[in-house]
N, CA, C and O atoms as CSV, one atom per row, in Angstrom:
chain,resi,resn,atom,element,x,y,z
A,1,UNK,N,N,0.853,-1.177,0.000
A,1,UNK,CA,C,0.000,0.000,0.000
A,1,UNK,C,C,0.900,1.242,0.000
A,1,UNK,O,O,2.124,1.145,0.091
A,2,UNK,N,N,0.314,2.303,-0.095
A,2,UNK,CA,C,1.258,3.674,-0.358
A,2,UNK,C,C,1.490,3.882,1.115
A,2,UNK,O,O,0.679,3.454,1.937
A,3,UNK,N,N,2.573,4.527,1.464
A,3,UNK,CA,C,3.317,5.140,2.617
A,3,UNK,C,C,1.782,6.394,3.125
A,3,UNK,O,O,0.845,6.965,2.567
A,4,UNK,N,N,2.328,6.269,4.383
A,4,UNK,CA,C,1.382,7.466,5.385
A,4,UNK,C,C,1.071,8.630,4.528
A,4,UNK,O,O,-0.075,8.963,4.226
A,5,UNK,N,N,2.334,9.332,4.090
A,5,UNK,CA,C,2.211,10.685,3.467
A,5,UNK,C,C,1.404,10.593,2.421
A,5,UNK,O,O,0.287,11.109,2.427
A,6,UNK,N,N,1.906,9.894,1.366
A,6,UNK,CA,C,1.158,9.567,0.069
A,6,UNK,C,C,-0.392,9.145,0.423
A,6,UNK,O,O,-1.342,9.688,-0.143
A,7,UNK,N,N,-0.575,7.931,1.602
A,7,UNK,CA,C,-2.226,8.268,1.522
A,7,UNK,C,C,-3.042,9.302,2.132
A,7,UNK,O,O,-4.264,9.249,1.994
A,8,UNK,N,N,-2.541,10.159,2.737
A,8,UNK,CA,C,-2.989,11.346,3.282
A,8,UNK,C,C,-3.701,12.219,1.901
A,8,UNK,O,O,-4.828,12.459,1.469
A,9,UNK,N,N,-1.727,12.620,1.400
A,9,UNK,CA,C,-2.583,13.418,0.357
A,9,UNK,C,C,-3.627,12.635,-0.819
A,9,UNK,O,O,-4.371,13.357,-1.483
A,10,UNK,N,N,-3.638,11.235,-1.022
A,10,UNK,CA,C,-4.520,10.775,-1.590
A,10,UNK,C,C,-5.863,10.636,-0.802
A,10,UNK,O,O,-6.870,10.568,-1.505
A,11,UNK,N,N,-5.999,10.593,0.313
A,11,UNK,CA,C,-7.050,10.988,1.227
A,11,UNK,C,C,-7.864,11.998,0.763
A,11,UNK,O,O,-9.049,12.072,0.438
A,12,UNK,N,N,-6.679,12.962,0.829
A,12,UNK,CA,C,-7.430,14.522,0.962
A,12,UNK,C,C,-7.654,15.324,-0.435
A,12,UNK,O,O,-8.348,16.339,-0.382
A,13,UNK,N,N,-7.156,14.959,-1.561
A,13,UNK,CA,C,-7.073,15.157,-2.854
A,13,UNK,C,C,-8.816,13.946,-3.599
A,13,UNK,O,O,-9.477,14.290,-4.579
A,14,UNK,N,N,-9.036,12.923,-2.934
A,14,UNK,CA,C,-10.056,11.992,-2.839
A,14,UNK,C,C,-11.246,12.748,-2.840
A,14,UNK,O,O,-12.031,12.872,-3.780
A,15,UNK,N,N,-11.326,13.291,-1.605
A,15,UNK,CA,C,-12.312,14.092,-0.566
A,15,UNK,C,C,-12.248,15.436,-0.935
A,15,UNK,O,O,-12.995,16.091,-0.208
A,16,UNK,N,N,-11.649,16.143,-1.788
A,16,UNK,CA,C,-11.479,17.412,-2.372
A,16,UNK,C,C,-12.817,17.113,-4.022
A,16,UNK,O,O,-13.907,17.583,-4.348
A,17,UNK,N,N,-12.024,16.274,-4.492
A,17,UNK,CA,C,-12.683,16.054,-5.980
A,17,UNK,C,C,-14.402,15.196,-5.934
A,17,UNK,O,O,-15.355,15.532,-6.638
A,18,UNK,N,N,-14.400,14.015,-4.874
A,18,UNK,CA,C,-15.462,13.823,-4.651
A,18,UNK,C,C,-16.412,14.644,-3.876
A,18,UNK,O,O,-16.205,14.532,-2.668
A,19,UNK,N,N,-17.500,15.525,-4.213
A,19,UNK,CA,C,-17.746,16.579,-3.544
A,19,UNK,C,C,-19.599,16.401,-2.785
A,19,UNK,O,O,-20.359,17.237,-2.297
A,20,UNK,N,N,-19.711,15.078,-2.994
A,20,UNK,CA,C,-21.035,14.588,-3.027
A,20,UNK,C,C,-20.931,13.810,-1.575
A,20,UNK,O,O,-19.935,13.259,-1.107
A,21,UNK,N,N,-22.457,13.942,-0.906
A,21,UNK,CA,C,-22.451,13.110,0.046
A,21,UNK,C,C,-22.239,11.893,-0.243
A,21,UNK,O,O,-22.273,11.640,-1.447
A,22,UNK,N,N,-21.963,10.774,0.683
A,22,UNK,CA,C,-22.516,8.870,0.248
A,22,UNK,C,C,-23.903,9.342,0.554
A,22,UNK,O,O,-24.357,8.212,0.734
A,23,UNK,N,N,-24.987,10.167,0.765
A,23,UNK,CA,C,-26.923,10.123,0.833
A,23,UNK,C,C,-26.486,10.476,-0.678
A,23,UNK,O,O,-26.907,9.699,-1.535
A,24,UNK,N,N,-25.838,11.359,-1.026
A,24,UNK,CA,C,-26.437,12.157,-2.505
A,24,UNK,C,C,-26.081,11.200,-3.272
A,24,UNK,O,O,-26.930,10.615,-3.944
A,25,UNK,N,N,-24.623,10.819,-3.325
A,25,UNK,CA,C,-24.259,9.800,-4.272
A,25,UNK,C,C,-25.140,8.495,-4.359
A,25,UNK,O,O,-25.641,8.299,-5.467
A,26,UNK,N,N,-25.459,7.412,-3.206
A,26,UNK,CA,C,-26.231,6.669,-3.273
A,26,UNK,C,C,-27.520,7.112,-3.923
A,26,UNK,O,O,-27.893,6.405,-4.859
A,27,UNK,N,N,-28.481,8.439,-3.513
A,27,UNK,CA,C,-29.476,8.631,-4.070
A,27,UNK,C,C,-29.169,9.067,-5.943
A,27,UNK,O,O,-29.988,8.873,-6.842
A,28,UNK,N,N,-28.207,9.486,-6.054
A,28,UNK,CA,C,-27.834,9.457,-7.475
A,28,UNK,C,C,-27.555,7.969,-8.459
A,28,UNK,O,O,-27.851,7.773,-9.638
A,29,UNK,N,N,-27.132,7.398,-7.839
A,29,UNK,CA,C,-26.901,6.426,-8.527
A,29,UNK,C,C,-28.416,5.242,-8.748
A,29,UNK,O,O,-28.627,4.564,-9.754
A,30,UNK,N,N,-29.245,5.289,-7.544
A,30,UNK,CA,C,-30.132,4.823,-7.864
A,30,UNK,C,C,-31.173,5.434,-8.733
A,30,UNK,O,O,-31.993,4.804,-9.399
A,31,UNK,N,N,-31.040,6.895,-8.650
A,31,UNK,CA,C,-32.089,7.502,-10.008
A,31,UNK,C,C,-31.595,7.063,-11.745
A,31,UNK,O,O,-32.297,7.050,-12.756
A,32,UNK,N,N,-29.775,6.657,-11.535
A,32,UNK,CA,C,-29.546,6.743,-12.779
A,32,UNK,C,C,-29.587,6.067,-13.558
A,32,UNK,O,O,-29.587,6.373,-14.751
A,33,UNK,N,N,-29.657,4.356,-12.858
A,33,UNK,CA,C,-30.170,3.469,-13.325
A,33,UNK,C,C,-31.621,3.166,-13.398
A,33,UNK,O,O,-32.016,2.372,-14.252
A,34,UNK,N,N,-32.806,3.977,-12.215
A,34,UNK,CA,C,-33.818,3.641,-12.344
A,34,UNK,C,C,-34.568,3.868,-13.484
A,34,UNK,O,O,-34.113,4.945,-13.870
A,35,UNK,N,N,-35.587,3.479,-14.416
A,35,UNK,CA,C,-36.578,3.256,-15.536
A,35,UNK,C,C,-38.027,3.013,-15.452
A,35,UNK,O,O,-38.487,2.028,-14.874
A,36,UNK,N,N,-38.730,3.889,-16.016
A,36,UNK,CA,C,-39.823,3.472,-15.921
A,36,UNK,C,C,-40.625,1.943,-15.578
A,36,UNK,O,O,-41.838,2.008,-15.777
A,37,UNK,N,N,-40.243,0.922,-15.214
A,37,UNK,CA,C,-40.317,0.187,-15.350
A,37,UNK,C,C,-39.903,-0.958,-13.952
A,37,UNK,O,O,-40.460,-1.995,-13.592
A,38,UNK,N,N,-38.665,-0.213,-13.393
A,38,UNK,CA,C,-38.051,-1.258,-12.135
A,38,UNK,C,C,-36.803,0.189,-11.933
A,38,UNK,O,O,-36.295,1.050,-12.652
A,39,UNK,N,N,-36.757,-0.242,-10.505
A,39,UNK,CA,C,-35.335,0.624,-10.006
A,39,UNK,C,C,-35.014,-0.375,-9.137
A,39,UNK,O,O,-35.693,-0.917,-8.265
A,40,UNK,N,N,-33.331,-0.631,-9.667
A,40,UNK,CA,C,-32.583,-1.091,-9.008
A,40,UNK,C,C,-32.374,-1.599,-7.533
A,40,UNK,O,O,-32.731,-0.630,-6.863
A,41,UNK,N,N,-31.962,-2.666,-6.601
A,41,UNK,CA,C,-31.488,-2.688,-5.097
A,41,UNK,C,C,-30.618,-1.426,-5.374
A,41,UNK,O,O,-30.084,-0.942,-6.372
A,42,UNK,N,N,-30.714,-1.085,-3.974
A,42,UNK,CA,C,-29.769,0.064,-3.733
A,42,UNK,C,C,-27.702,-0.915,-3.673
A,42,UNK,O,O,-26.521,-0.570,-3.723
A,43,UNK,N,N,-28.250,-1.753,-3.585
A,43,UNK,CA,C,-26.952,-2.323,-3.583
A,43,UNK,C,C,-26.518,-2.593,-4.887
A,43,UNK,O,O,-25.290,-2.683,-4.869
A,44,UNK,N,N,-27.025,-2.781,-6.135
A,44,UNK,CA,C,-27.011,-2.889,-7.512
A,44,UNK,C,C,-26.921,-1.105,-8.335
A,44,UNK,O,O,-26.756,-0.722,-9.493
A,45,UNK,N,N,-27.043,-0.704,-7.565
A,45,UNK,CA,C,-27.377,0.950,-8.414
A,45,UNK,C,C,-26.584,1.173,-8.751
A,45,UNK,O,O,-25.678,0.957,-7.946
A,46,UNK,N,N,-26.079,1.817,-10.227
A,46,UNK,CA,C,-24.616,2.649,-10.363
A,46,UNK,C,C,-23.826,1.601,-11.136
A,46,UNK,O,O,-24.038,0.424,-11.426
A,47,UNK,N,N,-22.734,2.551,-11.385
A,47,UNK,CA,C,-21.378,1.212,-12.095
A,47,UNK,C,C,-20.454,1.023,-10.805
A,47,UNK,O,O,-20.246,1.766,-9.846
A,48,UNK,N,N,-19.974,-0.250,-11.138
A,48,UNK,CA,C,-18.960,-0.275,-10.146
A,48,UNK,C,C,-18.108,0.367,-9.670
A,48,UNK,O,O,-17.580,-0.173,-8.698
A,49,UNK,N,N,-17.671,1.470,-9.985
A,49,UNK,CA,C,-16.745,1.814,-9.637
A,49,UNK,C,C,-17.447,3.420,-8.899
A,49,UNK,O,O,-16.770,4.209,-8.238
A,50,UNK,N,N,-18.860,3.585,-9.214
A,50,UNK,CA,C,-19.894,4.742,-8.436
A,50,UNK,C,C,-20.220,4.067,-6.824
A,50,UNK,O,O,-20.337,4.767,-5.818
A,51,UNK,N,N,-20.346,2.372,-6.852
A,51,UNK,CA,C,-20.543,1.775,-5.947
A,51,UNK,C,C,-19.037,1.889,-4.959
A,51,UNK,O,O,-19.092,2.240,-3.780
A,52,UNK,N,N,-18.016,1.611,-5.499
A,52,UNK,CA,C,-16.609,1.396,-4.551
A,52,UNK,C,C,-16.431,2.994,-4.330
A,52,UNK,O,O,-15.798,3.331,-3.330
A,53,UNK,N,N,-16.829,3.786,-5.003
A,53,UNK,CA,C,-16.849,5.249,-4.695
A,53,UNK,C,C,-17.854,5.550,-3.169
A,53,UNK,O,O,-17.453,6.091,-2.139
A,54,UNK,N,N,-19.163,5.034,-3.434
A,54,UNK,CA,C,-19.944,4.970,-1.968
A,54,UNK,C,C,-19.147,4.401,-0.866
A,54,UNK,O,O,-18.916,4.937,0.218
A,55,UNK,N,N,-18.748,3.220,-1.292
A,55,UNK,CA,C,-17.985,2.264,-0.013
A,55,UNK,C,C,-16.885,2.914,0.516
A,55,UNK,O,O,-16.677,2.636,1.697
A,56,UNK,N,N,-16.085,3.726,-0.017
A,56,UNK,CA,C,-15.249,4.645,0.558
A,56,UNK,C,C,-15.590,5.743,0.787
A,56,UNK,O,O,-14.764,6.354,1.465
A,57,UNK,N,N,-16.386,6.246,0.546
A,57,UNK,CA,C,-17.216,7.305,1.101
A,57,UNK,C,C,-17.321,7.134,2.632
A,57,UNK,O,O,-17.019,8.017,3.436
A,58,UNK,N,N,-17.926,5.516,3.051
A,58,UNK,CA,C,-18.701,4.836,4.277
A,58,UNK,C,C,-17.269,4.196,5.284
A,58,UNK,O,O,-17.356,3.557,6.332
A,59,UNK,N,N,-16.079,4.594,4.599
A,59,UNK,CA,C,-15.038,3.884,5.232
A,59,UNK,C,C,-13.962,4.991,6.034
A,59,UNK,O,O,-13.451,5.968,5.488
A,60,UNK,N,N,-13.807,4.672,7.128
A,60,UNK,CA,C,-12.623,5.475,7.436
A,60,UNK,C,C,-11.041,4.886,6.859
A,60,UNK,O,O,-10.745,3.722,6.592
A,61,UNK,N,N,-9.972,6.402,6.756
A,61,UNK,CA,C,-9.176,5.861,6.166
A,61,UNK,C,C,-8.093,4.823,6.938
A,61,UNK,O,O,-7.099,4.548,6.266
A,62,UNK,N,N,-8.148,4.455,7.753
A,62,UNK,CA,C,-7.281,2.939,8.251
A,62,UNK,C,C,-8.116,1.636,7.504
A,62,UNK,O,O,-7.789,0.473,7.271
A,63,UNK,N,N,-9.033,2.221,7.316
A,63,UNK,CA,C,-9.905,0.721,6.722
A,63,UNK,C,C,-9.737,0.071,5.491
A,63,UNK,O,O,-10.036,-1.102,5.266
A,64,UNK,N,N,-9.118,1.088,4.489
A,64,UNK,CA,C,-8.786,1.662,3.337
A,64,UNK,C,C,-7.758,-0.108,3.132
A,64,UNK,O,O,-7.015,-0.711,3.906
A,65,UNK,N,N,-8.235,-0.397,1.711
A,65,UNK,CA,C,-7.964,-2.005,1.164
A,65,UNK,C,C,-7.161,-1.306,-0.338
A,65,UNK,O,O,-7.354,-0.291,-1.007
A,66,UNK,N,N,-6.185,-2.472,-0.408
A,66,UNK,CA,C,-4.868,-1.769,-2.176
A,66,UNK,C,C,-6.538,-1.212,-2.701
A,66,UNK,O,O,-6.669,-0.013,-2.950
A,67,UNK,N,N,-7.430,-1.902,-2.803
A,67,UNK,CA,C,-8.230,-1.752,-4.151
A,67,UNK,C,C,-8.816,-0.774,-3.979
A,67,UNK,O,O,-9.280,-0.303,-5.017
A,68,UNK,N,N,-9.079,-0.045,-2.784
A,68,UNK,CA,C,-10.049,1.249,-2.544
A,68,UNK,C,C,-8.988,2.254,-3.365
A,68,UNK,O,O,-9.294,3.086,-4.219
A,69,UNK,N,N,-7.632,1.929,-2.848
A,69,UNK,CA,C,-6.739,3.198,-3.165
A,69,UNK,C,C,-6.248,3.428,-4.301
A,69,UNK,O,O,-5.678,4.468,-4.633
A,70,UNK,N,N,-6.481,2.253,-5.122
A,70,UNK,CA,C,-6.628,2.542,-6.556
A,70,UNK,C,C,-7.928,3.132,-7.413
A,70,UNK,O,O,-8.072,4.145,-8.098
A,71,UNK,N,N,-8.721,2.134,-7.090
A,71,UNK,CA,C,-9.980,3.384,-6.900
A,71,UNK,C,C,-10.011,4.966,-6.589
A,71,UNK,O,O,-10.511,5.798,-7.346
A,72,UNK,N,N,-9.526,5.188,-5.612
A,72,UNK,CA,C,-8.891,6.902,-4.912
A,72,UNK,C,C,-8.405,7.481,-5.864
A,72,UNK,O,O,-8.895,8.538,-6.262
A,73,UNK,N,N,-7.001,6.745,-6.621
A,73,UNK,CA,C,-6.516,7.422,-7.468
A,73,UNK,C,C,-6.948,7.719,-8.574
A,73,UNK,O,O,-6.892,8.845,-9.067
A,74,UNK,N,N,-7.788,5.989,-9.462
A,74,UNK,CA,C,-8.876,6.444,-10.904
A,74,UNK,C,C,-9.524,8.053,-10.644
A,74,UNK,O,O,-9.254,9.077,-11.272
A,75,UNK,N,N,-10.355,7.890,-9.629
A,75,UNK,CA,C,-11.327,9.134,-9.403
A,75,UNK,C,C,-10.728,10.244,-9.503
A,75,UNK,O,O,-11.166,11.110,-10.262
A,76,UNK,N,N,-9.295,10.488,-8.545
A,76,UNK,CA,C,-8.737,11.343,-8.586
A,76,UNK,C,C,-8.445,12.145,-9.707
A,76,UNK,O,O,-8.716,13.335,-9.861
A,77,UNK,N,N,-7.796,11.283,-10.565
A,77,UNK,CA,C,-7.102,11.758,-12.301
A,77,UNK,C,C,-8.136,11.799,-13.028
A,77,UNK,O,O,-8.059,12.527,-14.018
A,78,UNK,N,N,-9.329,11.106,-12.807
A,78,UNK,CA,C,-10.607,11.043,-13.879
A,78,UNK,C,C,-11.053,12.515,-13.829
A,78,UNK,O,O,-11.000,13.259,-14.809
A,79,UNK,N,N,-11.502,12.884,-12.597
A,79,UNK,CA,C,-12.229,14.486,-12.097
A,79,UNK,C,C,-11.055,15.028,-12.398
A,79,UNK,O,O,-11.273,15.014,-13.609
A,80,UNK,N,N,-10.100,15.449,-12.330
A,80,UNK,CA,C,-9.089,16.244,-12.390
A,80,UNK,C,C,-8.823,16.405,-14.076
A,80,UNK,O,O,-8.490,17.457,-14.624
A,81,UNK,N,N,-9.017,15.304,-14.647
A,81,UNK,CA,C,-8.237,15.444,-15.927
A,81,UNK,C,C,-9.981,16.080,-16.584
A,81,UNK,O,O,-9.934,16.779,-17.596
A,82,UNK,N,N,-11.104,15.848,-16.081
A,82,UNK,CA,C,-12.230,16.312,-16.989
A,82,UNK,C,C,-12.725,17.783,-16.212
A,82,UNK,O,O,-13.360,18.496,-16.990
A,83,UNK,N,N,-12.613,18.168,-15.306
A,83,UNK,CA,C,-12.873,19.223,-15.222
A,83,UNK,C,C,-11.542,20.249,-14.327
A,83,UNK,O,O,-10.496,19.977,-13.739
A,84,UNK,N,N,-12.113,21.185,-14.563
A,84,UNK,CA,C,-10.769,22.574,-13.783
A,84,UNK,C,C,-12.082,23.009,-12.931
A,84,UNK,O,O,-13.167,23.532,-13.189
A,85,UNK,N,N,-11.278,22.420,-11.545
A,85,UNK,CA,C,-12.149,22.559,-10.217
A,85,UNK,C,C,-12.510,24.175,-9.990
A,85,UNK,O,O,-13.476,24.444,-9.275
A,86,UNK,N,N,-11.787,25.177,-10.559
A,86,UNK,CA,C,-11.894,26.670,-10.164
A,86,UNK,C,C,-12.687,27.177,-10.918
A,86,UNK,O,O,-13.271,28.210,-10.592
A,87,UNK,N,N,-12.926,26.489,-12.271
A,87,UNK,CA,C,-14.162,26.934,-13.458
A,87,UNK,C,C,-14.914,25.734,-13.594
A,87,UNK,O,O,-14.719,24.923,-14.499
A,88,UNK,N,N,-15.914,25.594,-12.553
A,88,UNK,CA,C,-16.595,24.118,-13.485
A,88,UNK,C,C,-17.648,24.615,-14.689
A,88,UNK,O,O,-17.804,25.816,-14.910
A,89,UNK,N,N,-18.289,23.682,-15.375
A,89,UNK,CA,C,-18.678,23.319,-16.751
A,89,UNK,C,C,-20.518,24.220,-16.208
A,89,UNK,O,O,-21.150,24.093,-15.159
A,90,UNK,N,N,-20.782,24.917,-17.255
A,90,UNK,CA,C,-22.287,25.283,-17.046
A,90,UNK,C,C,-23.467,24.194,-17.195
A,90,UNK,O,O,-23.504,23.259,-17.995
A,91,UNK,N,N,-24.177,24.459,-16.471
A,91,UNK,CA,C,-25.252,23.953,-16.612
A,91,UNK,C,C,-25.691,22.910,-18.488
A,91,UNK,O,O,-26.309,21.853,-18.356
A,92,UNK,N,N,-25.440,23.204,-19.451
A,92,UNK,CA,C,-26.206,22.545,-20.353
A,92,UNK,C,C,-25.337,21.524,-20.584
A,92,UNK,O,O,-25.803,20.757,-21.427
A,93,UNK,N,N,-23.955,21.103,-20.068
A,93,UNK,CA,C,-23.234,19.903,-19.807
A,93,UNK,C,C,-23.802,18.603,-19.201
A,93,UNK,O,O,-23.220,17.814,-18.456
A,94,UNK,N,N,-25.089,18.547,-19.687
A,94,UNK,CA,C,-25.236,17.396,-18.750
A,94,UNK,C,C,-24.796,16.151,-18.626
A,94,UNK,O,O,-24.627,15.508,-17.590
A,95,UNK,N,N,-24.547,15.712,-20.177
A,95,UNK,CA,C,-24.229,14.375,-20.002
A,95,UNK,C,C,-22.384,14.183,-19.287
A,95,UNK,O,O,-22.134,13.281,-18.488
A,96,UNK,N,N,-21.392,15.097,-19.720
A,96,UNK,CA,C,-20.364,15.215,-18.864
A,96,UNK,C,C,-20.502,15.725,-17.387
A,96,UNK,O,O,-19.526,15.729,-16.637
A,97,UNK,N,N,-21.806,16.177,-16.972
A,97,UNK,CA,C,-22.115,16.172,-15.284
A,97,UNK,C,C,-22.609,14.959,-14.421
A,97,UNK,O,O,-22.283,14.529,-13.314
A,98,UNK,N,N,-23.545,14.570,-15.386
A,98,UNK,CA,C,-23.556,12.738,-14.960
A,98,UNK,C,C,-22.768,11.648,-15.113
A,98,UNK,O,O,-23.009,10.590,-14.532
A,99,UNK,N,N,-21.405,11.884,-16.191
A,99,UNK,CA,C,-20.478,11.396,-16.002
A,99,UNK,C,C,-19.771,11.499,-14.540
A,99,UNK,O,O,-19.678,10.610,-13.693
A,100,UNK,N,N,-19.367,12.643,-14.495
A,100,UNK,CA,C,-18.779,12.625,-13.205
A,100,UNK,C,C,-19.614,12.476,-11.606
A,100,UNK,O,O,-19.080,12.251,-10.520
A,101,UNK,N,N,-21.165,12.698,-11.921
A,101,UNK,CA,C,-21.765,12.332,-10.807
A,101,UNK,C,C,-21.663,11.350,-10.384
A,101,UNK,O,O,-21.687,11.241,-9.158
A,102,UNK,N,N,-21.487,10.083,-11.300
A,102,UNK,CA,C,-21.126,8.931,-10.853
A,102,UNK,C,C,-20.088,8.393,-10.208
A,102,UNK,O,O,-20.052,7.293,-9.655
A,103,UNK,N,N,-19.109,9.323,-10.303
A,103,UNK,CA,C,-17.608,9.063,-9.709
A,103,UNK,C,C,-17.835,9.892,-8.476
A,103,UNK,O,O,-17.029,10.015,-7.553
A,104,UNK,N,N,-19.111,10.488,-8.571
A,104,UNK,CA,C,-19.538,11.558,-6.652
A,104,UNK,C,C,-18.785,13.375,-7.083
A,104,UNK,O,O,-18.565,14.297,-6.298
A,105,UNK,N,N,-18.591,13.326,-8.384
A,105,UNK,CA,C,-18.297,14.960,-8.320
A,105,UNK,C,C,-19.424,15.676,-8.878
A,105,UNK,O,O,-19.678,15.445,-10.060
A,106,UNK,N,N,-20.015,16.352,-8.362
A,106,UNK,CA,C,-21.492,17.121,-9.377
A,106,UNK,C,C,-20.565,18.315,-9.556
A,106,UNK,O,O,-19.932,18.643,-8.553
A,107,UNK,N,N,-20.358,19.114,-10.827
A,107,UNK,CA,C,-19.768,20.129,-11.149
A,107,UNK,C,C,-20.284,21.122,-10.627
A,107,UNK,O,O,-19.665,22.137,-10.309
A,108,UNK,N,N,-21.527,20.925,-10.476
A,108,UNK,CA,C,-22.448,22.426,-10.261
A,108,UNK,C,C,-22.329,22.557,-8.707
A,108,UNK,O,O,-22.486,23.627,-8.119
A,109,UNK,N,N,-22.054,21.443,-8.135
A,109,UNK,CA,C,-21.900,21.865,-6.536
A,109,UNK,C,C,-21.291,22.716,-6.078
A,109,UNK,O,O,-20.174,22.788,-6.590
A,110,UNK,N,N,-21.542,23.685,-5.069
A,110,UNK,CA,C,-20.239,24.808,-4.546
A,110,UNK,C,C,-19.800,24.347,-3.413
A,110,UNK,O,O,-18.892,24.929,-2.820
Protein backbone atom coordinates (compact mmCIF):
# COMPACT_ATOMS: atom_id res chain seq x y z
CA UNK A 1 0.00 0.00 0.00
CA UNK A 2 1.26 3.67 -0.36
CA UNK A 3 3.32 5.14 2.62
CA UNK A 4 1.38 7.47 5.38
CA UNK A 5 2.21 10.68 3.47
CA UNK A 6 1.16 9.57 0.07
CA UNK A 7 -2.23 8.27 1.52
CA UNK A 8 -2.99 11.35 3.28
CA UNK A 9 -2.58 13.42 0.36
CA UNK A 10 -4.52 10.78 -1.59
CA UNK A 11 -7.05 10.99 1.23
CA UNK A 12 -7.43 14.52 0.96
CA UNK A 13 -7.07 15.16 -2.85
CA UNK A 14 -10.06 11.99 -2.84
CA UNK A 15 -12.31 14.09 -0.57
CA UNK A 16 -11.48 17.41 -2.37
CA UNK A 17 -12.68 16.05 -5.98
CA UNK A 18 -15.46 13.82 -4.65
CA UNK A 19 -17.75 16.58 -3.54
CA UNK A 20 -21.04 14.59 -3.03
CA UNK A 21 -22.45 13.11 0.05
CA UNK A 22 -22.52 8.87 0.25
CA UNK A 23 -26.92 10.12 0.83
CA UNK A 24 -26.44 12.16 -2.51
CA UNK A 25 -24.26 9.80 -4.27
CA UNK A 26 -26.23 6.67 -3.27
CA UNK A 27 -29.48 8.63 -4.07
CA UNK A 28 -27.83 9.46 -7.48
CA UNK A 29 -26.90 6.43 -8.53
CA UNK A 30 -30.13 4.82 -7.86
CA UNK A 31 -32.09 7.50 -10.01
CA UNK A 32 -29.55 6.74 -12.78
CA UNK A 33 -30.17 3.47 -13.33
CA UNK A 34 -33.82 3.64 -12.34
CA UNK A 35 -36.58 3.26 -15.54
CA UNK A 36 -39.82 3.47 -15.92
CA UNK A 37 -40.32 0.19 -15.35
CA UNK A 38 -38.05 -1.26 -12.14
CA UNK A 39 -35.33 0.62 -10.01
CA UNK A 40 -32.58 -1.09 -9.01
CA UNK A 41 -31.49 -2.69 -5.10
CA UNK A 42 -29.77 0.06 -3.73
CA UNK A 43 -26.95 -2.32 -3.58
CA UNK A 44 -27.01 -2.89 -7.51
CA UNK A 45 -27.38 0.95 -8.41
CA UNK A 46 -24.62 2.65 -10.36
CA UNK A 47 -21.38 1.21 -12.10
CA UNK A 48 -18.96 -0.28 -10.15
CA UNK A 49 -16.74 1.81 -9.64
CA UNK A 50 -19.89 4.74 -8.44
CA UNK A 51 -20.54 1.78 -5.95
CA UNK A 52 -16.61 1.40 -4.55
CA UNK A 53 -16.85 5.25 -4.70
CA UNK A 54 -19.94 4.97 -1.97
CA UNK A 55 -17.99 2.26 -0.01
CA UNK A 56 -15.25 4.64 0.56
CA UNK A 57 -17.22 7.30 1.10
CA UNK A 58 -18.70 4.84 4.28
CA UNK A 59 -15.04 3.88 5.23
CA UNK A 60 -12.62 5.48 7.44
CA UNK A 61 -9.18 5.86 6.17
CA UNK A 62 -7.28 2.94 8.25
CA UNK A 63 -9.90 0.72 6.72
CA UNK A 64 -8.79 1.66 3.34
CA UNK A 65 -7.96 -2.00 1.16
CA UNK A 66 -4.87 -1.77 -2.18
CA UNK A 67 -8.23 -1.75 -4.15
CA UNK A 68 -10.05 1.25 -2.54
CA UNK A 69 -6.74 3.20 -3.17
CA UNK A 70 -6.63 2.54 -6.56
CA UNK A 71 -9.98 3.38 -6.90
CA UNK A 72 -8.89 6.90 -4.91
CA UNK A 73 -6.52 7.42 -7.47
CA UNK A 74 -8.88 6.44 -10.90
CA UNK A 75 -11.33 9.13 -9.40
CA UNK A 76 -8.74 11.34 -8.59
CA UNK A 77 -7.10 11.76 -12.30
CA UNK A 78 -10.61 11.04 -13.88
CA UNK A 79 -12.23 14.49 -12.10
CA UNK A 80 -9.09 16.24 -12.39
CA UNK A 81 -8.24 15.44 -15.93
CA UNK A 82 -12.23 16.31 -16.99
CA UNK A 83 -12.87 19.22 -15.22
CA UNK A 84 -10.77 22.57 -13.78
CA UNK A 85 -12.15 22.56 -10.22
CA UNK A 86 -11.89 26.67 -10.16
CA UNK A 87 -14.16 26.93 -13.46
CA UNK A 88 -16.60 24.12 -13.49
CA UNK A 89 -18.68 23.32 -16.75
CA UNK A 90 -22.29 25.28 -17.05
CA UNK A 91 -25.25 23.95 -16.61
CA UNK A 92 -26.21 22.54 -20.35
CA UNK A 93 -23.23 19.90 -19.81
CA UNK A 94 -25.24 17.40 -18.75
CA UNK A 95 -24.23 14.37 -20.00
CA UNK A 96 -20.36 15.21 -18.86
CA UNK A 97 -22.12 16.17 -15.28
CA UNK A 98 -23.56 12.74 -14.96
CA UNK A 99 -20.48 11.40 -16.00
CA UNK A 100 -18.78 12.63 -13.20
CA UNK A 101 -21.76 12.33 -10.81
CA UNK A 102 -21.13 8.93 -10.85
CA UNK A 103 -17.61 9.06 -9.71
CA UNK A 104 -19.54 11.56 -6.65
CA UNK A 105 -18.30 14.96 -8.32
CA UNK A 106 -21.49 17.12 -9.38
CA UNK A 107 -19.77 20.13 -11.15
CA UNK A 108 -22.45 22.43 -10.26
CA UNK A 109 -21.90 21.87 -6.54
CA UNK A 110 -20.24 24.81 -4.55
Amino acid sequence: MADALELDTLWEDFHRVVNMTSAELAAWLRVRDADEQAEPLPEDAGTPTGRHVLAILQKRRTDLTEDDVRVMRKVVDTVTAQTDLENEPEAEDTRRRHRLMTLGHDPLKA
